[in-house]
Amino acid sequence: MKKITVSIAIIIAVIIGCKTNTSNGVTSKLNVTFEPKSNSNVKGAGVFTEKNGQVTFTANFTGLKPGIHAIHIHEKSDCSAADGSSAGGHWNPTFKKHGKLGEGEAHKGDIGNFTTDEFGNGTISFTTSEWCIGCGDFTKDIVGKGLIVHQGPDVFISQPAGNSGARVACSAIIK
């Protein structure tokens, strides 16, 4: 009886330990690295974290011109072209008009803008329930897509892509 009680106690401790390790609700995490495009010096690193049905994207950049810059998820995880064009157009699996995700009609890849300081350093953080990391739902899954940072701001109304200027950094979203 003592062995069974000790064994049950160990099993319960293991279960509680496993539960504790996942109690923050994080189901997936994916790091990305940006490379310069269009003869820029832009570099950056970011992370996608999925927790409780929400995906948060956070990234830091250097080498940008001071001001406002757009960032979008694009159709392909291909950053091979010198100008970033190999990443394709904005990721738009639901065939919506371009806009700002979370504010009316928008592509699933329409993240928006972020601002850099006088040294060209910038940070963005964005959370949405419109994405997932590796879930297999083609209308939500960001894996296999690309991220593009643009030279200028997204105006949110120009179709089909926001008139954001050159693609100055690219990252593949791959596991």
mmCIF file of C-alpha atoms in Angstrom:
data_model
loop_
_atom_site.group_PDB
_atom_site.id
_atom_site.type_symbol
_atom_site.label_atom_id
_atom_site.label_comp_id
_atom_site.label_asym_id
_atom_site.label_seq_id
_atom_site.Cartn_x
_atom_site.Cartn_y
_atom_site.Cartn_z
ATOM 1 C CA MET A 1 0.000 0.000 0.000
ATOM 2 C CA LYS A 2 2.869 2.360 0.804
ATOM 3 C CA LYS A 3 4.432 1.803 -2.658
ATOM 4 C CA ILE A 4 1.131 2.516 -4.386
ATOM 5 C CA THR A 5 0.628 5.717 -2.373
ATOM 6 C CA VAL A 6 4.189 6.883 -3.125
ATOM 7 C CA SER A 7 3.757 6.001 -6.820
ATOM 8 C CA ILE A 8 0.473 7.902 -7.005
ATOM 9 C CA ALA A 9 2.103 10.860 -5.258
ATOM 10 C CA ILE A 10 4.948 10.834 -7.797
ATOM 11 C CA ILE A 11 2.501 10.643 -10.715
ATOM 12 C CA ILE A 12 0.476 13.546 -9.303
ATOM 13 C CA ALA A 13 3.670 15.574 -8.790
ATOM 14 C CA VAL A 14 4.703 14.929 -12.400
ATOM 15 C CA ILE A 15 1.263 15.931 -13.677
ATOM 16 C CA ILE A 16 1.262 19.094 -11.577
ATOM 17 C CA GLY A 17 4.807 19.876 -12.749
ATOM 18 C CA CYS A 18 3.800 19.481 -16.391
ATOM 19 C CA LYS A 19 0.686 21.570 -15.820
ATOM 20 C CA THR A 20 2.781 24.287 -14.159
ATOM 21 C CA ASN A 21 5.168 24.428 -17.111
ATOM 22 C CA THR A 22 2.315 25.099 -19.526
ATOM 23 C CA SER A 23 0.066 27.143 -17.274
ATOM 24 C CA ASN A 24 1.066 30.356 -19.012
ATOM 25 C CA GLY A 25 -0.947 29.131 -22.014
ATOM 26 C CA VAL A 26 1.894 29.445 -24.539
ATOM 27 C CA THR A 27 1.244 26.852 -27.225
ATOM 28 C CA SER A 28 3.840 27.944 -29.764
ATOM 29 C CA LYS A 29 6.741 30.345 -30.206
ATOM 30 C CA LEU A 30 8.623 31.224 -33.380
ATOM 31 C CA ASN A 31 11.670 33.475 -33.798
ATOM 32 C CA VAL A 32 12.358 35.413 -37.010
ATOM 33 C CA THR A 33 15.388 37.317 -38.301
ATOM 34 C CA PHE A 34 15.165 40.144 -40.824
ATOM 35 C CA GLU A 35 17.712 40.734 -43.557
ATOM 36 C CA PRO A 36 18.286 43.956 -45.492
ATOM 37 C CA LYS A 37 16.689 44.423 -48.927
ATOM 38 C CA SER A 38 16.728 47.127 -51.632
ATOM 39 C CA ASN A 39 20.305 48.192 -50.708
ATOM 40 C CA SER A 40 19.255 49.111 -47.156
ATOM 41 C CA ASN A 41 21.100 48.492 -43.892
ATOM 42 C CA VAL A 42 17.987 47.351 -42.052
ATOM 43 C CA LYS A 43 18.291 44.446 -39.657
ATOM 44 C CA GLY A 44 15.915 43.093 -37.098
ATOM 45 C CA ALA A 45 14.722 40.225 -34.971
ATOM 46 C CA GLY A 46 11.274 39.260 -33.804
ATOM 47 C CA VAL A 47 9.191 36.623 -32.129
ATOM 48 C CA PHE A 48 5.682 35.293 -32.624
ATOM 49 C CA THR A 49 4.099 33.838 -29.484
ATOM 50 C CA GLU A 50 0.745 32.076 -29.435
ATOM 51 C CA LYS A 51 -1.078 32.050 -26.119
ATOM 52 C CA ASN A 52 -4.745 31.387 -25.362
ATOM 53 C CA GLY A 53 -5.846 31.812 -28.994
ATOM 54 C CA GLN A 54 -3.939 35.075 -29.492
ATOM 55 C CA VAL A 55 -0.700 35.528 -31.442
ATOM 56 C CA THR A 56 1.601 38.351 -30.398
ATOM 57 C CA PHE A 57 4.324 39.559 -32.736
ATOM 58 C CA THR A 58 7.124 41.692 -31.289
ATOM 59 C CA ALA A 59 10.170 42.892 -33.219
ATOM 60 C CA ASN A 60 13.080 45.318 -32.959
ATOM 61 C CA PHE A 61 14.797 46.987 -35.919
ATOM 62 C CA THR A 62 17.935 48.987 -36.643
ATOM 63 C CA GLY A 63 19.161 50.790 -39.736
ATOM 64 C CA LEU A 64 15.870 52.369 -40.787
ATOM 65 C CA LYS A 65 15.403 56.030 -41.621
ATOM 66 C CA PRO A 66 13.769 57.964 -38.775
ATOM 67 C CA GLY A 67 10.000 58.055 -39.132
ATOM 68 C CA ILE A 68 7.077 55.740 -39.824
ATOM 69 C CA HIS A 69 7.420 52.362 -41.541
ATOM 70 C CA ALA A 70 4.894 49.729 -42.588
ATOM 71 C CA ILE A 71 5.222 46.032 -41.890
ATOM 72 C CA HIS A 72 3.127 43.297 -43.502
ATOM 73 C CA ILE A 73 2.934 39.524 -43.730
ATOM 74 C CA HIS A 74 3.425 38.499 -47.356
ATOM 75 C CA GLU A 75 2.401 35.348 -49.255
ATOM 76 C CA LYS A 76 5.735 33.505 -49.385
ATOM 77 C CA SER A 77 8.643 32.767 -47.063
ATOM 78 C CA ASP A 78 11.060 33.642 -49.879
ATOM 79 C CA CYS A 79 13.481 36.513 -49.271
ATOM 80 C CA SER A 80 15.853 35.621 -52.128
ATOM 81 C CA ALA A 81 15.171 38.649 -54.358
ATOM 82 C CA ALA A 82 17.378 41.701 -53.756
ATOM 83 C CA ASP A 83 14.267 43.882 -53.515
ATOM 84 C CA GLY A 84 12.182 41.423 -51.456
ATOM 85 C CA SER A 85 9.703 40.898 -54.311
ATOM 86 C CA SER A 86 10.090 37.105 -54.035
ATOM 87 C CA ALA A 87 7.910 37.248 -50.885
ATOM 88 C CA GLY A 88 4.930 38.025 -53.143
ATOM 89 C CA GLY A 89 2.031 40.283 -52.270
ATOM 90 C CA HIS A 90 0.270 40.744 -48.949
ATOM 91 C CA TRP A 91 -1.048 37.549 -47.396
ATOM 92 C CA ASN A 92 -4.779 37.714 -48.136
ATOM 93 C CA PRO A 93 -6.353 34.231 -47.861
ATOM 94 C CA THR A 94 -9.842 35.660 -47.263
ATOM 95 C CA PHE A 95 -9.768 37.989 -50.304
ATOM 96 C CA LYS A 96 -10.438 41.222 -48.402
ATOM 97 C CA LYS A 97 -9.486 44.783 -49.343
ATOM 98 C CA HIS A 98 -6.279 46.246 -47.905
ATOM 99 C CA GLY A 99 -6.670 48.015 -44.566
ATOM 100 C CA LYS A 100 -5.564 47.733 -40.962
ATOM 101 C CA LEU A 101 -6.051 44.340 -39.330
ATOM 102 C CA GLY A 102 -8.464 44.642 -36.419
ATOM 103 C CA GLU A 103 -10.086 47.810 -37.794
ATOM 104 C CA GLY A 104 -12.586 46.928 -40.497
ATOM 105 C CA GLU A 105 -11.806 45.089 -43.713
ATOM 106 C CA ALA A 106 -8.157 44.055 -44.131
ATOM 107 C CA HIS A 107 -5.788 41.419 -45.434
ATOM 108 C CA LYS A 108 -4.644 38.914 -42.794
ATOM 109 C CA GLY A 109 -1.148 40.300 -43.386
ATOM 110 C CA ASP A 110 -2.010 43.963 -42.809
ATOM 111 C CA ILE A 111 -0.139 44.564 -39.560
ATOM 112 C CA GLY A 112 0.314 48.319 -39.814
ATOM 113 C CA ASN A 113 2.967 50.909 -38.966
ATOM 114 C CA PHE A 114 5.655 51.479 -36.373
ATOM 115 C CA THR A 115 7.854 54.503 -35.664
ATOM 116 C CA THR A 116 11.634 54.667 -35.494
ATOM 117 C CA ASP A 117 13.645 57.086 -33.404
ATOM 118 C CA GLU A 118 16.203 59.625 -34.670
ATOM 119 C CA PHE A 119 18.786 56.810 -34.912
ATOM 120 C CA GLY A 120 16.579 54.554 -37.059
ATOM 121 C CA ASN A 121 15.741 52.094 -34.271
ATOM 122 C CA GLY A 122 12.174 50.889 -33.931
ATOM 123 C CA THR A 123 9.981 48.379 -32.149
ATOM 124 C CA ILE A 124 6.578 46.939 -32.939
ATOM 125 C CA SER A 125 4.225 44.793 -30.910
ATOM 126 C CA PHE A 126 0.962 43.512 -32.348
ATOM 127 C CA THR A 127 -1.573 40.973 -31.030
ATOM 128 C CA THR A 128 -4.409 39.312 -32.937
ATOM 129 C CA SER A 129 -6.685 36.285 -32.872
ATOM 130 C CA GLU A 130 -6.604 36.281 -36.703
ATOM 131 C CA TRP A 131 -3.352 34.248 -36.796
ATOM 132 C CA CYS A 132 -2.039 30.929 -35.543
ATOM 133 C CA ILE A 133 1.409 29.324 -35.576
ATOM 134 C CA GLY A 134 1.420 25.996 -37.411
ATOM 135 C CA CYS A 135 -2.266 25.164 -36.861
ATOM 136 C CA GLY A 136 -2.869 24.161 -40.485
ATOM 137 C CA ASP A 137 -5.818 26.527 -41.052
ATOM 138 C CA PHE A 138 -4.862 28.216 -44.347
ATOM 139 C CA THR A 139 -6.832 31.346 -43.380
ATOM 140 C CA LYS A 140 -4.889 31.803 -40.103
ATOM 141 C CA ASP A 141 -1.567 29.933 -40.244
ATOM 142 C CA ILE A 142 1.407 32.296 -40.615
ATOM 143 C CA VAL A 143 4.013 29.540 -41.054
ATOM 144 C CA GLY A 144 5.381 29.563 -44.589
ATOM 145 C CA LYS A 145 4.720 33.269 -45.062
ATOM 146 C CA GLY A 146 7.148 36.215 -45.181
ATOM 147 C CA LEU A 147 7.449 39.502 -43.323
ATOM 148 C CA ILE A 148 8.328 42.702 -45.158
ATOM 149 C CA VAL A 149 9.334 46.044 -43.640
ATOM 150 C CA HIS A 150 8.692 48.955 -46.002
ATOM 151 C CA GLN A 151 10.532 52.214 -46.522
ATOM 152 C CA GLY A 152 7.471 54.331 -45.697
ATOM 153 C CA PRO A 153 4.157 54.249 -43.861
ATOM 154 C CA ASP A 154 1.042 52.325 -44.833
ATOM 155 C CA VAL A 155 -1.795 54.742 -45.614
ATOM 156 C CA PHE A 156 -4.344 51.913 -45.115
ATOM 157 C CA ILE A 157 -6.591 52.964 -47.993
ATOM 158 C CA SER A 158 -4.472 52.586 -51.155
ATOM 159 C CA GLN A 159 -5.246 49.305 -52.895
ATOM 160 C CA PRO A 160 -3.981 46.687 -52.980
ATOM 161 C CA ALA A 161 -0.983 47.288 -50.694
ATOM 162 C CA GLY A 162 -1.020 50.623 -48.861
ATOM 163 C CA ASN A 163 1.525 52.578 -50.953
ATOM 164 C CA SER A 164 4.309 51.882 -48.418
ATOM 165 C CA GLY A 165 7.315 52.169 -50.704
ATOM 166 C CA ALA A 166 10.322 49.903 -51.166
ATOM 167 C CA ARG A 167 10.786 46.652 -49.286
ATOM 168 C CA VAL A 168 13.771 47.336 -47.027
ATOM 169 C CA ALA A 169 13.826 44.161 -44.896
ATOM 170 C CA CYS A 170 12.515 40.607 -45.204
ATOM 171 C CA SER A 171 12.142 37.577 -42.966
ATOM 172 C CA ALA A 172 10.765 34.119 -43.637
ATOM 173 C CA ILE A 173 8.264 32.763 -41.101
ATOM 174 C CA ILE A 174 9.413 29.159 -40.868
ATOM 175 C CA LYS A 175 9.805 26.599 -38.124
#
